[in-house]
Coordinates of C-alpha atoms and ligand atoms in Angstrom, one line a residue:
M1 CA 187.1 56.5 101.9
N2 CA 184.3 53.9 102.1
F3 CA 183.1 53.0 98.4
K4 CA 179.7 52.6 97.8
I5 CA 177.7 50.8 95.0
P6 CA 176.0 52.4 92.9
R7 CA 172.5 53.6 93.4
G8 CA 170.2 51.9 92.0
T9 CA 173.0 48.5 91.5
Q10 CA 173.2 45.4 93.3
D11 CA 175.4 42.6 93.9
I12 CA 174.4 39.2 93.6
L13 CA 176.1 37.5 96.4
P14 CA 176.9 33.8 95.9
E15 CA 173.4 33.0 97.4
Q16 CA 171.2 34.6 95.2
S17 CA 173.3 34.3 92.1
L18 CA 172.8 30.1 92.3
K19 CA 169.1 31.2 92.0
W20 CA 169.7 33.6 88.7
Q21 CA 171.7 30.4 87.7
Y22 CA 168.9 28.4 88.2
I23 CA 166.7 30.6 85.8
E24 CA 168.7 31.6 83.3
Q25 CA 169.2 28.3 82.6
K26 CA 165.5 27.7 82.7
A27 CA 165.5 30.3 80.0
H28 CA 168.1 28.5 77.7
E29 CA 166.3 25.6 78.2
L30 CA 162.4 27.1 77.4
C31 CA 164.2 29.4 74.2
R32 CA 165.5 25.9 72.8
R33 CA 162.3 24.2 72.8
Y34 CA 160.5 27.2 71.2
N35 CA 163.6 27.5 68.4
Y36 CA 164.9 31.0 69.4
K37 CA 168.6 31.7 69.9
E38 CA 170.6 34.0 71.5
I39 CA 172.0 36.4 70.6
R40 CA 174.5 38.4 72.1
T41 CA 174.4 42.4 71.3
P42 CA 176.7 45.1 73.2
M43 CA 175.9 46.8 76.3
F44 CA 176.2 50.1 74.3
E45 CA 175.1 51.7 70.9
Q46 CA 175.1 54.7 69.5
T47 CA 172.8 56.5 71.3
E48 CA 170.8 58.1 67.5
L49 CA 170.0 54.2 67.5
F50 CA 167.1 54.0 70.7
A51 CA 166.1 57.9 70.2
R52 CA 165.0 56.3 66.6
G53 CA 163.7 52.5 68.0
V54 CA 162.7 53.6 71.6
G55 CA 161.1 56.9 70.5
D56 CA 162.2 60.3 71.2
T57 CA 158.9 61.4 72.8
T58 CA 159.1 58.0 75.4
D59 CA 160.8 58.6 79.4
I60 CA 163.0 56.3 78.7
V61 CA 165.3 58.0 76.0
Q62 CA 163.7 61.7 77.5
K63 CA 164.9 61.0 80.9
E64 CA 166.7 57.9 81.5
M65 CA 169.2 57.0 79.3
Y66 CA 173.0 56.6 80.2
T67 CA 174.5 58.4 77.3
F68 CA 178.0 59.4 77.3
E69 CA 180.6 60.7 75.2
D70 CA 183.7 58.0 74.2
R71 CA 187.1 59.2 73.2
G72 CA 186.5 59.6 69.4
G73 CA 183.7 62.0 70.5
R74 CA 181.1 60.0 69.2
S75 CA 177.3 59.9 71.7
L76 CA 176.9 55.9 72.8
T77 CA 174.5 54.8 75.5
L78 CA 174.7 52.4 77.5
R79 CA 171.1 50.1 76.1
P80 CA 168.1 50.7 78.4
E81 CA 166.8 47.6 76.6
G82 CA 166.9 45.2 73.9
T83 CA 165.0 45.0 71.1
A84 CA 166.3 48.3 68.9
S85 CA 169.9 46.0 69.6
T86 CA 168.3 43.0 68.3
V87 CA 167.4 44.7 65.1
R88 CA 170.1 46.4 64.5
S89 CA 172.2 43.3 64.5
Y90 CA 169.7 41.4 62.5
V91 CA 169.8 44.6 60.1
E92 CA 173.6 44.7 59.7
N93 CA 173.4 41.0 59.6
K94 CA 170.7 40.9 56.7
M95 CA 169.3 38.2 58.5
F96 CA 165.9 39.1 56.5
G97 CA 168.2 37.3 54.0
W98 CA 168.7 33.8 56.1
V99 CA 167.4 31.2 55.1
N100 CA 165.6 29.5 58.1
Q101 CA 162.6 32.5 58.6
P102 CA 161.2 33.9 60.8
I103 CA 164.3 34.7 62.6
K104 CA 163.7 34.1 66.0
L105 CA 166.0 35.8 69.1
Y106 CA 166.5 35.6 72.8
Y107 CA 168.8 37.4 74.7
I108 CA 169.6 37.2 78.6
G109 CA 171.7 40.8 80.0
P110 CA 171.8 43.8 82.2
M111 CA 170.3 46.6 80.9
F112 CA 170.3 50.6 82.5
R113 CA 168.0 53.2 82.9
Y114 CA 168.3 56.2 85.1
E115 CA 165.2 55.6 86.9
R116 CA 164.3 56.6 90.2
P117 CA 165.5 53.1 92.2
Q118 CA 162.6 51.8 94.7
S119 CA 162.1 48.1 95.5
G120 CA 161.1 46.3 91.9
R121 CA 162.8 49.2 89.7
M122 CA 166.4 49.5 89.3
R123 CA 168.9 51.6 87.3
Q124 CA 170.9 48.5 86.0
F125 CA 168.3 45.2 86.0
V126 CA 168.4 41.7 83.3
Q127 CA 166.4 41.1 81.2
F128 CA 165.5 38.1 79.6
G129 CA 164.1 38.8 75.8
V130 CA 162.8 36.6 73.1
E131 CA 162.1 39.1 69.5
A132 CA 161.0 37.1 66.5
M133 CA 161.4 38.6 63.4
G134 CA 160.1 38.4 59.8
S135 CA 156.5 37.1 60.6
D136 CA 153.0 38.7 60.6
D137 CA 151.2 35.5 61.5
P138 CA 149.2 36.1 64.8
A139 CA 150.3 32.9 66.1
I140 CA 153.6 33.7 66.5
D141 CA 152.2 36.4 68.5
A142 CA 150.4 34.0 70.6
E143 CA 153.4 31.5 70.6
V144 CA 155.8 35.0 72.4
I145 CA 152.7 35.1 74.8
G146 CA 152.5 31.7 75.9
L147 CA 156.1 31.4 75.7
A148 CA 156.3 33.9 78.9
M149 CA 153.6 32.6 80.4
D150 CA 155.1 29.2 80.5
F151 CA 158.6 30.3 81.9
Y152 CA 156.8 32.1 85.1
R153 CA 154.4 28.4 85.5
E154 CA 157.3 26.7 85.0
L155 CA 158.8 28.2 87.7
G156 CA 156.2 27.9 89.7
L157 CA 154.3 31.3 90.1
S158 CA 151.1 32.3 90.5
N159 CA 148.4 34.6 90.2
L160 CA 149.3 35.7 87.0
K161 CA 147.3 38.1 84.6
L162 CA 147.6 38.8 81.2
V163 CA 146.6 41.9 80.0
I164 CA 146.6 42.4 76.0
N165 CA 146.0 45.2 74.0
S166 CA 145.5 46.3 69.8
L167 CA 147.3 49.5 69.1
G168 CA 146.5 48.7 65.8
D169 CA 147.9 49.3 62.3
Q170 CA 149.0 52.6 60.8
E171 CA 145.7 53.5 59.3
S172 CA 143.6 52.3 62.5
R173 CA 146.3 54.4 65.1
T174 CA 146.0 57.8 62.4
N175 CA 141.8 58.3 63.6
H176 CA 142.9 57.4 67.1
R177 CA 145.3 59.9 67.1
K178 CA 143.1 62.6 65.7
A179 CA 140.5 61.5 68.2
M180 CA 143.2 61.2 70.9
I181 CA 143.8 64.8 69.6
K182 CA 140.6 66.1 69.5
H183 CA 140.2 65.1 73.3
F184 CA 142.5 66.4 75.1
E185 CA 143.8 69.1 73.0
P186 CA 141.4 71.4 75.0
R187 CA 142.0 71.0 78.4
I188 CA 145.6 70.1 77.4
A189 CA 147.0 73.6 79.5
E190 CA 145.9 71.0 83.1
F191 CA 148.5 68.9 82.0
C192 CA 152.8 68.6 83.3
Q193 CA 154.5 70.1 80.6
D194 CA 155.8 66.5 79.1
C195 CA 151.6 66.4 77.7
Q196 CA 151.9 69.3 76.6
N197 CA 154.8 69.1 74.0
R198 CA 153.2 64.6 73.3
I199 CA 150.2 65.8 72.6
Q200 CA 150.6 66.4 69.0
K201 CA 154.0 64.3 68.6
N202 CA 152.1 60.8 69.8
P203 CA 149.6 61.3 72.6
L204 CA 149.0 57.8 73.2
R205 CA 151.9 58.4 75.6
I206 CA 149.9 61.1 77.3
L207 CA 147.9 57.7 78.9
D208 CA 151.0 56.7 80.4
C209 CA 152.0 59.7 81.6
K210 CA 153.0 59.0 85.7
V211 CA 151.9 62.4 86.8
D212 CA 148.4 63.3 85.0
R213 CA 147.2 59.6 85.2
D214 CA 144.6 60.6 87.4
H215 CA 143.3 63.5 85.3
E216 CA 139.9 62.6 84.4
L217 CA 140.5 62.8 80.9
M218 CA 142.4 59.7 81.2
G219 CA 139.4 57.6 82.0
T220 CA 137.5 59.2 79.1
S221 CA 140.0 59.5 75.8
P222 CA 139.0 57.4 73.0
S223 CA 140.1 53.6 73.2
I224 CA 141.5 52.5 70.3
L225 CA 139.5 49.5 70.1
E226 CA 136.7 51.6 68.5
F227 CA 139.7 52.8 65.5
L228 CA 140.5 49.4 64.9
N229 CA 139.8 48.6 60.9
E230 CA 138.8 45.6 59.8
T231 CA 141.7 44.0 59.4
S232 CA 143.2 44.9 62.7
K233 CA 140.1 43.5 64.2
T234 CA 140.7 40.2 62.9
Y235 CA 144.5 40.2 63.7
F236 CA 143.6 40.8 67.0
D237 CA 140.5 38.7 67.3
N238 CA 142.8 35.8 65.9
V239 CA 145.4 36.8 68.8
Q240 CA 143.0 35.8 70.8
T241 CA 141.9 32.9 69.3
Y242 CA 144.7 31.3 69.3
L243 CA 145.4 32.3 73.2
N244 CA 142.1 30.6 73.6
D245 CA 143.4 27.3 72.3
M246 CA 145.8 27.4 73.8
G247 CA 143.9 27.5 77.7
I248 CA 146.3 30.6 78.5
S249 CA 143.7 33.4 80.2
Y250 CA 143.8 37.1 79.6
V251 CA 142.1 40.5 80.4
V252 CA 141.5 42.8 77.4
D253 CA 142.8 46.9 78.9
P254 CA 142.2 49.0 76.0
T255 CA 144.5 51.6 77.9
L256 CA 147.6 49.6 77.8
V257 CA 149.9 51.6 76.2
R258 CA 153.2 50.5 76.8
G259 CA 156.0 53.0 77.8
L260 CA 157.9 52.3 74.6
D261 CA 156.8 54.0 70.6
Y262 CA 157.8 51.2 68.6
Y263 CA 154.2 49.1 69.0
N264 CA 151.1 47.9 66.9
N265 CA 148.6 46.2 66.7
T266 CA 149.3 43.6 69.8
A267 CA 150.7 45.0 73.2
F268 CA 150.7 42.8 76.1
E269 CA 151.8 43.0 80.0
I270 CA 151.9 40.0 82.2
M271 CA 151.5 41.2 86.0
I272 CA 151.3 39.6 89.5
E273 CA 147.8 39.9 91.7
G274 CA 147.9 39.3 96.0
K275 CA 149.7 40.8 98.4
G276 CA 153.2 41.6 99.1
F277 CA 154.5 42.8 96.0
G278 CA 154.6 46.5 96.3
A279 CA 153.3 49.1 93.9
I280 CA 155.2 47.4 90.7
T281 CA 153.2 44.7 89.6
T282 CA 154.5 44.8 85.4
L283 CA 156.8 41.6 85.4
S284 CA 157.1 41.4 81.1
G285 CA 156.0 43.5 78.6
G286 CA 155.8 43.4 74.7
G287 CA 154.1 43.8 71.8
R288 CA 153.7 43.6 67.8
Y289 CA 156.4 45.9 66.4
N290 CA 156.1 46.1 62.3
G291 CA 157.8 49.4 61.4
L292 CA 160.9 49.1 63.3
V293 CA 163.4 46.8 61.4
E294 CA 162.4 49.4 58.2
E295 CA 163.1 52.7 60.8
I296 CA 166.2 51.1 61.6
G297 CA 167.3 51.0 57.8
G298 CA 166.0 47.0 56.8
P299 CA 163.5 46.0 55.1
T300 CA 159.9 46.5 55.6
T301 CA 159.7 43.0 58.2
P302 CA 157.0 42.6 60.8
G303 CA 158.7 41.5 64.3
I304 CA 157.5 41.0 67.8
G305 CA 158.6 40.1 71.5
F306 CA 158.5 40.8 75.4
A307 CA 160.8 40.9 77.7
L308 CA 160.9 40.6 81.7
S309 CA 163.2 41.4 83.9
I310 CA 165.1 38.5 86.5
E311 CA 165.1 41.1 89.7
R312 CA 161.0 41.8 89.4
L313 CA 161.1 37.9 88.3
I314 CA 162.8 36.5 91.8
M315 CA 161.1 39.5 93.5
A316 CA 157.6 37.5 93.1
L317 CA 159.0 34.0 93.6
E318 CA 160.2 35.4 96.9
S319 CA 156.7 37.2 97.4
Q320 CA 155.1 33.7 97.1
G321 CA 157.6 31.5 99.0
I322 CA 158.9 29.7 95.9
A323 CA 162.2 27.3 96.7
L324 CA 163.4 26.4 93.4
P325 CA 165.5 23.2 93.9
L326 CA 168.8 24.7 93.6
E327 CA 171.9 21.9 93.8
E328 CA 173.7 23.1 96.3
G329 CA 175.7 20.9 98.5
L330 CA 178.7 18.8 97.5
D331 CA 179.5 15.2 97.1
A332 CA 181.9 14.9 99.8
F333 CA 184.6 17.1 101.4
L334 CA 187.8 15.4 102.0
I335 CA 189.3 15.7 105.6
V336 CA 192.7 15.3 106.2
L337 CA 194.7 15.0 109.5
G338 CA 198.6 15.6 110.0
E339 CA 201.2 16.6 107.7
N340 CA 201.6 13.6 105.0
P341 CA 197.9 13.0 104.2
K342 CA 198.0 16.8 103.5
A343 CA 200.8 16.5 101.1
R344 CA 198.5 14.3 99.1
A345 CA 195.4 16.5 99.7
P346 CA 196.2 18.1 96.6
K347 CA 196.2 14.8 93.9
L348 CA 193.7 13.4 96.0
L349 CA 191.8 16.3 95.1
H350 CA 192.3 16.7 91.4
D351 CA 191.8 12.8 90.6
L352 CA 187.9 13.2 92.5
R353 CA 187.1 16.4 90.8
T354 CA 188.1 15.2 86.9
N355 CA 186.0 12.6 87.7
G356 CA 183.2 14.8 87.9
I357 CA 182.7 14.3 91.6
T358 CA 182.0 18.0 93.4
V359 CA 184.3 17.8 96.4
D360 CA 186.4 20.6 98.7
T361 CA 188.6 20.4 102.1
D362 CA 189.8 22.4 104.2
Y363 CA 192.7 25.3 104.1
L364 CA 192.5 26.7 108.1
G365 CA 194.4 24.1 109.4
K366 CA 191.3 22.8 111.5
K367 CA 191.1 20.1 113.9
M368 CA 188.9 17.0 113.0
K369 CA 185.6 18.6 114.8
G370 CA 185.9 21.9 112.6
Q371 CA 186.5 19.8 109.8
M372 CA 183.3 17.5 110.3
K373 CA 181.3 21.0 111.3
A374 CA 182.5 22.1 107.5
A375 CA 181.9 19.3 105.6
D376 CA 178.8 20.1 107.6
R377 CA 178.2 23.1 106.7
V378 CA 178.8 22.5 102.8
N379 CA 175.6 19.9 102.7
A380 CA 178.2 17.1 102.5
R381 CA 176.8 13.8 101.0
Y382 CA 180.3 11.7 102.4
A383 CA 183.6 12.3 104.5
I384 CA 186.0 11.3 102.9
I385 CA 189.0 10.9 105.8
L386 CA 192.6 11.1 105.0
G387 CA 194.9 10.4 108.1
E388 CA 198.3 9.6 109.3
D389 CA 197.0 5.7 110.2
E390 CA 195.2 5.5 107.4
L391 CA 198.1 6.9 105.4
N392 CA 200.2 4.0 106.1
T393 CA 198.0 1.3 104.8
N394 CA 197.5 3.0 102.1
Q395 CA 193.5 3.3 102.9
I396 CA 191.3 5.6 103.5
V397 CA 188.1 5.9 105.4
L398 CA 184.5 6.5 103.6
K399 CA 181.6 8.3 105.7
S400 CA 178.1 8.8 104.4
L401 CA 176.7 12.0 106.1
L402 CA 173.7 11.3 105.7
T403 CA 173.0 7.3 107.1
G404 CA 176.7 7.3 109.6
E405 CA 177.6 4.0 108.0
Q406 CA 181.2 3.8 107.3
D407 CA 183.6 1.9 105.0
T408 CA 187.6 1.4 105.1
I409 CA 188.8 1.1 101.2
P410 CA 191.8 1.2 99.4
M411 CA 193.0 4.1 98.3
E412 CA 193.4 3.8 95.2
E413 CA 189.1 2.5 94.8
V414 CA 188.3 5.9 96.1
V415 CA 187.3 7.6 93.2
G416 CA 185.4 4.3 91.8
S417 CA 183.9 3.6 94.9
L418 CA 182.4 7.1 95.0
V419 CA 181.2 7.5 91.7
T420 CA 179.6 4.9 91.8
K421 CA 178.0 5.3 96.0
L422 CA 176.8 8.5 94.0
K423 CA 175.9 7.0 91.0
E424 CA 173.4 4.7 92.5
E425 CA 172.1 7.1 95.4
K426 CA 171.3 9.8 93.1
K427 CA 169.2 7.0 90.6
G428 CA 167.0 6.3 93.9
E429 CA 166.5 10.1 94.1
S430 CA 164.7 10.2 91.0
S431 CA 163.2 7.0 90.5
Ligands
HAM1 P1 159.5 47.2 78.9 O1 158.5 46.8 79.3 O2 160.6 48.6 79.3 O3 159.5 46.7 77.5 O4 160.7 45.9 79.7 C1 160.3 44.9 80.2 C2 160.5 44.5 81.2 O5 161.8 45.0 82.1 C3 159.5 45.0 82.3 O6 158.2 44.6 82.4 C4 160.3 44.9 83.1 O7 159.9 42.9 84.2 C5 161.8 45.2 83.5 N1 162.1 46.4 83.6 C6 162.1 47.6 82.7 N2 162.8 48.3 83.9 C7 163.3 48.2 84.9 C8 164.0 48.5 85.5 N3 163.9 49.6 86.2 N4 164.2 47.6 86.8 C9 163.5 46.7 87.1 N5 163.0 45.9 85.7 C10 162.7 46.3 85.2 C11 161.4 46.5 76.8 O8 162.1 47.1 77.5 C12 160.6 46.2 75.6 N6 162.5 45.9 73.9 C13 160.3 44.3 75.7 C14 159.5 43.7 74.3 C15 160.7 43.4 73.6 N7 159.0 44.6 73.5 C16 159.1 43.9 72.3 N8 159.9 43.3 71.9

């Protein structure tokens, strides 16, 4: 039997995983600058958490969850996103009572959605997301958007388009909802079954329908922006003022509704423009979810966050030909020629490595030429050559593979000498 990887998943092979490590490191470093702290929650949760949190009229809950019963008969679901789990943990750990408020958290981890796989749409993908809970200040909306934009910018991406909208507060939404029902109801029979089910439960969701997206009523549906009350309007104006002050450009799109039910007020997506990116152009999305903490059983608490997938980010980097500055090469490669030198290799390698030097050697009994080739292939800066002659005189040859220069030095000095040379070279390169 030939085993195959499950549809919509991928192996991240060593060459790619270097990119992942670099990107994840960037995310940790950026969050540190913005003072968001990492949270790690389980990969599965009670199914009910997502039904309530994400919303049971959403595609995610209706069609895309990996739900299973465990041996104790509990219904569990592989998390399709990170916000519901983060809020569950916030409530369960009573973070609303912690001294430093608001609570600013971030996560990096796999999410699971049973979607039709295509480029940029996976069944297992990794999200980097942030959530800020406990503040209703529009400045924090701008901060979250700014963090997302900074992340892409610092990785070198260009041609990004930030799209924002306001979904309003409860009152604005209720009025908009009535208008939406009035707009769609007379002709709802022309829409798909999902939309017909959604019209009373959550008519806003109709705008998110992939089947009927070209129906003429879609383009003429009442805009939420016309239904914003004064509070929501002022809030949205303030978010925009902050974005303007920060020099972040954006477009307001009143049809942006997002695919999850928990949003109110600010909603946003970051898209990539330009050729070569395929059909899926949304890189990340987020927004405010002021009712979610309460929905999950906590006290009334405002919240805002966003998430992006690293898979789509890497696609975007590749489509723009951006090479990340990855450190792939080794400091040294130990070349051993003969039985006695080979016996000395493990100790020498261990000494080098415990002194911070990245080094490898040959384990296949290759000849000198083959070992030199291997040193080249791993991009080693130095070859450390240990042959029978050197061993007899307790010496070693240190050859720079960049300049070809070589020195013969006493065996006990090799670690110190290499550490000094590498330090000097790296200093020279960074100045
Ligand atoms: P979302 O829009 O469902 O929002 O997903 C956010 C991002 O995750 C997308 O923009 C995309 O980059 C990535 N993504 C989603 N589905 C897939 C997929 N099947 N394959 C690859 N990438 C995917 C959320 O998940 C919200 N929890 C975001 C949020 C956080 N809102 C507030 N806080």
